[in-house]
């Protein structure tokens, strides 16, 4: 079984290298709109979450996970980008909580459940509401100071949460209720 785990770790590492190389190549070849539409520039955030899941399941060695998270954080730091650093930090917290069987405690509060209920709508609106916040607050003194960046970030988060909640209440809840009323007959009919 250790041989299988070793092969899985090697395959995961090779896949990570191929994805990184491919993403860099693709990013260099594509225009901004296409690159962002296909999330080429943010794929590594999804890879971090999957890597944490595999590491907690014992299918990815801890060293491989930590090397990937550290590499992403260092690349983000050197490139002046906060996303890789935050992604690595959040992934590390989730991994540590999972290793100590504390994920249910960490994520079990009502605020987290509320955020979970908004997660899909938040996914849909966060880019637009973030851009709106940044556009409305675009002032040199905001972009050049830590306090200004914090204000823009806080306003973007607040606007994203408000928009996601509104979409959840007006569209998603109704769609879920409507979908629950649909009954599918599992048995094929005579024509079937």
CSV table of C-alpha atoms in Angstrom, one decimal:
chain,number,residue,atom,x,y,z
A,1,UNK,CA,0.0,0.0,0.0
A,2,UNK,CA,3.0,2.3,0.6
A,3,UNK,CA,4.0,1.7,-3.0
A,4,UNK,CA,0.6,2.8,-4.2
A,5,UNK,CA,0.8,5.9,-2.0
A,6,UNK,CA,4.2,6.7,-3.4
A,7,UNK,CA,3.0,6.3,-7.0
A,8,UNK,CA,0.0,8.5,-6.2
A,9,UNK,CA,2.3,11.2,-4.7
A,10,UNK,CA,4.6,11.0,-7.8
A,11,UNK,CA,1.6,11.2,-10.1
A,12,UNK,CA,0.2,14.2,-8.2
A,13,UNK,CA,3.6,16.0,-8.3
A,14,UNK,CA,4.0,15.3,-12.0
A,15,UNK,CA,0.4,16.6,-12.6
A,16,UNK,CA,1.2,19.7,-10.6
A,17,UNK,CA,4.3,20.4,-12.7
A,18,UNK,CA,2.5,19.8,-15.9
A,19,UNK,CA,-0.4,22.1,-14.9
A,20,UNK,CA,1.9,24.8,-13.8
A,21,UNK,CA,4.0,24.7,-17.0
A,22,UNK,CA,0.9,24.4,-19.1
A,23,UNK,CA,-0.8,27.3,-17.3
A,24,UNK,CA,2.2,29.6,-17.7
A,25,UNK,CA,2.5,28.7,-21.3
A,26,UNK,CA,-1.2,29.2,-21.9
A,27,UNK,CA,-1.2,32.5,-19.9
A,28,UNK,CA,1.6,33.8,-22.1
A,29,UNK,CA,-0.2,32.9,-25.2
A,30,UNK,CA,-3.7,34.2,-24.4
A,31,UNK,CA,-5.2,37.7,-24.2
A,32,UNK,CA,-6.5,39.0,-20.9
A,33,UNK,CA,-10.2,38.4,-21.4
A,34,UNK,CA,-9.8,34.8,-22.5
A,35,UNK,CA,-7.3,34.1,-19.8
A,36,UNK,CA,-9.6,35.4,-17.1
A,37,UNK,CA,-12.8,33.9,-18.6
A,38,UNK,CA,-11.2,30.4,-18.3
A,39,UNK,CA,-9.7,31.2,-14.9
A,40,UNK,CA,-6.2,30.3,-16.1
A,41,UNK,CA,-4.7,32.8,-13.7
A,42,UNK,CA,-6.5,31.3,-10.7
A,43,UNK,CA,-6.4,27.6,-11.3
A,44,UNK,CA,-3.8,27.1,-8.5
A,45,UNK,CA,-6.4,28.1,-5.9
A,46,UNK,CA,-8.5,25.2,-6.9
A,47,UNK,CA,-5.4,23.0,-6.9
A,48,UNK,CA,-4.7,24.0,-3.4
A,49,UNK,CA,-8.1,23.0,-2.2
A,50,UNK,CA,-7.9,19.7,-4.0
A,51,UNK,CA,-4.4,19.1,-2.6
A,52,UNK,CA,-5.6,19.7,1.0
A,53,UNK,CA,-8.4,17.2,0.4
A,54,UNK,CA,-6.0,14.6,-0.9
A,55,UNK,CA,-3.5,15.2,1.9
A,56,UNK,CA,-6.2,14.8,4.6
A,57,UNK,CA,-7.4,11.6,2.9
A,58,UNK,CA,-3.8,10.3,3.1
A,59,UNK,CA,-3.4,10.3,-0.7
A,60,UNK,CA,-0.9,13.1,-1.0
A,61,UNK,CA,2.2,13.3,1.3
A,62,UNK,CA,2.2,16.2,3.7
A,63,UNK,CA,5.6,17.4,2.3
A,64,UNK,CA,4.1,17.7,-1.2
A,65,UNK,CA,1.2,19.7,0.1
A,66,UNK,CA,3.4,22.0,2.1
A,67,UNK,CA,5.9,22.5,-0.7
A,68,UNK,CA,3.0,23.4,-3.1
A,69,UNK,CA,1.5,25.9,-0.6
A,70,UNK,CA,4.9,27.4,0.2
A,71,UNK,CA,5.7,27.7,-3.5
A,72,UNK,CA,2.4,29.5,-4.2
A,73,UNK,CA,2.9,31.9,-1.2
A,74,UNK,CA,6.5,32.7,-2.2
A,75,UNK,CA,5.4,33.3,-5.9
A,76,UNK,CA,2.6,35.5,-4.7
A,77,UNK,CA,4.8,37.5,-2.4
A,78,UNK,CA,7.4,38.0,-5.1
A,79,UNK,CA,4.8,38.9,-7.6
A,80,UNK,CA,3.0,41.4,-5.3
A,81,UNK,CA,-0.2,39.3,-5.5
A,82,UNK,CA,-2.3,38.6,-2.4
A,83,UNK,CA,-4.4,35.8,-3.8
A,84,UNK,CA,-1.7,33.1,-3.7
A,85,UNK,CA,-0.6,34.1,-0.2
A,86,UNK,CA,-4.2,34.1,1.1
A,87,UNK,CA,-5.0,30.9,-0.7
A,88,UNK,CA,-1.9,29.2,0.9
A,89,UNK,CA,-2.8,30.6,4.3
A,90,UNK,CA,-6.4,29.4,4.2
A,91,UNK,CA,-5.4,26.0,2.8
A,92,UNK,CA,-2.9,25.6,5.6
A,93,UNK,CA,-5.5,26.5,8.3
A,94,UNK,CA,-8.0,24.0,6.8
A,95,UNK,CA,-5.3,21.3,6.6
A,96,UNK,CA,-4.2,21.9,10.2
A,97,UNK,CA,-7.8,21.9,11.4
A,98,UNK,CA,-8.5,18.7,9.5
A,99,UNK,CA,-5.4,17.0,10.9
A,100,UNK,CA,-6.7,17.7,14.4
A,101,UNK,CA,-10.3,16.6,13.5
A,102,UNK,CA,-11.4,20.2,14.1
A,103,UNK,CA,-13.0,21.0,10.8
A,104,UNK,CA,-16.6,20.5,12.1
A,105,UNK,CA,-15.8,22.8,15.0
A,106,UNK,CA,-14.1,25.4,12.8
A,107,UNK,CA,-16.8,25.4,10.1
A,108,UNK,CA,-19.8,24.4,12.2
A,109,UNK,CA,-21.0,27.9,13.4
A,110,UNK,CA,-24.1,29.6,12.1
A,111,UNK,CA,-22.1,32.3,10.3
A,112,UNK,CA,-20.2,29.6,8.3
A,113,UNK,CA,-23.5,27.8,7.5
A,114,UNK,CA,-25.0,31.1,6.3
A,115,UNK,CA,-21.9,31.7,4.1
A,116,UNK,CA,-22.2,28.2,2.9
A,117,UNK,CA,-25.8,28.8,1.8
A,118,UNK,CA,-24.6,31.8,-0.2
A,119,UNK,CA,-21.5,30.2,-1.6
A,120,UNK,CA,-22.8,29.6,-5.2
A,121,UNK,CA,-24.3,33.1,-5.4
A,122,UNK,CA,-21.2,34.6,-3.9
A,123,UNK,CA,-19.2,32.7,-6.6
A,124,UNK,CA,-21.4,34.3,-9.3
A,125,UNK,CA,-21.2,37.9,-8.1
A,126,UNK,CA,-17.9,38.4,-6.4
A,127,UNK,CA,-15.9,39.4,-9.5
A,128,UNK,CA,-18.5,42.0,-10.6
A,129,UNK,CA,-19.1,43.4,-7.1
A,130,UNK,CA,-15.3,43.6,-6.4
A,131,UNK,CA,-14.8,45.5,-9.7
A,132,UNK,CA,-17.7,47.8,-8.8
A,133,UNK,CA,-16.2,48.5,-5.4
A,134,UNK,CA,-12.8,49.2,-6.7
A,135,UNK,CA,-14.2,51.4,-9.5
A,136,UNK,CA,-16.3,53.5,-7.0
A,137,UNK,CA,-13.4,53.9,-4.6
A,138,UNK,CA,-10.7,54.4,-7.2
A,139,UNK,CA,-8.6,57.1,-5.6
A,140,UNK,CA,-4.8,57.2,-5.5
A,141,UNK,CA,-4.7,57.5,-1.7
A,142,UNK,CA,-6.8,54.4,-1.4
A,143,UNK,CA,-4.6,52.3,-3.6
A,144,UNK,CA,-1.3,53.4,-2.1
A,145,UNK,CA,-2.0,52.7,1.6
A,146,UNK,CA,-2.8,49.6,3.6
A,147,UNK,CA,-5.8,51.4,5.1
A,148,UNK,CA,-7.1,52.2,1.6
A,149,UNK,CA,-6.7,48.7,0.4
A,150,UNK,CA,-8.4,47.4,3.5
A,151,UNK,CA,-11.3,49.9,2.9
A,152,UNK,CA,-11.7,48.8,-0.7
A,153,UNK,CA,-11.5,45.1,0.3
A,154,UNK,CA,-14.1,45.5,3.1
A,155,UNK,CA,-16.5,47.4,0.8
A,156,UNK,CA,-16.0,44.7,-1.9
A,157,UNK,CA,-16.7,41.9,0.6
A,158,UNK,CA,-19.8,43.8,2.0
A,159,UNK,CA,-21.2,44.4,-1.5
A,160,UNK,CA,-20.5,40.8,-2.5
A,161,UNK,CA,-22.3,39.4,0.5
A,162,UNK,CA,-25.3,41.8,0.0
A,163,UNK,CA,-25.6,40.9,-3.7
A,164,UNK,CA,-25.2,37.2,-3.0
A,165,UNK,CA,-27.8,37.3,-0.3
A,166,UNK,CA,-30.2,39.1,-2.6
A,167,UNK,CA,-29.6,36.6,-5.4
A,168,UNK,CA,-30.0,33.7,-3.0
A,169,UNK,CA,-33.3,35.0,-1.6
A,170,UNK,CA,-34.9,36.1,-4.8
A,171,UNK,CA,-33.6,33.4,-7.2
A,172,UNK,CA,-31.8,30.5,-5.7
A,173,UNK,CA,-34.2,29.6,-2.9
A,174,UNK,CA,-37.1,29.7,-5.3
A,175,UNK,CA,-35.2,27.6,-7.9
A,176,UNK,CA,-34.4,25.0,-5.2
A,177,UNK,CA,-38.1,24.9,-4.0
A,178,UNK,CA,-39.2,24.6,-7.6
A,179,UNK,CA,-36.7,21.8,-8.4
A,180,UNK,CA,-37.8,19.9,-5.2
A,181,UNK,CA,-41.4,19.7,-6.6
A,182,UNK,CA,-40.1,17.9,-9.8
A,183,UNK,CA,-40.6,14.2,-9.5
A,184,UNK,CA,-38.7,11.9,-11.8
A,185,UNK,CA,-39.9,8.4,-12.5
A,186,UNK,CA,-36.9,6.1,-12.2
A,187,UNK,CA,-38.6,3.2,-14.0
A,188,UNK,CA,-38.6,3.4,-17.8
A,189,UNK,CA,-41.9,3.2,-19.5
A,190,UNK,CA,-42.8,0.7,-22.2
A,191,UNK,CA,-41.5,3.0,-24.9
A,192,UNK,CA,-38.3,3.5,-23.1
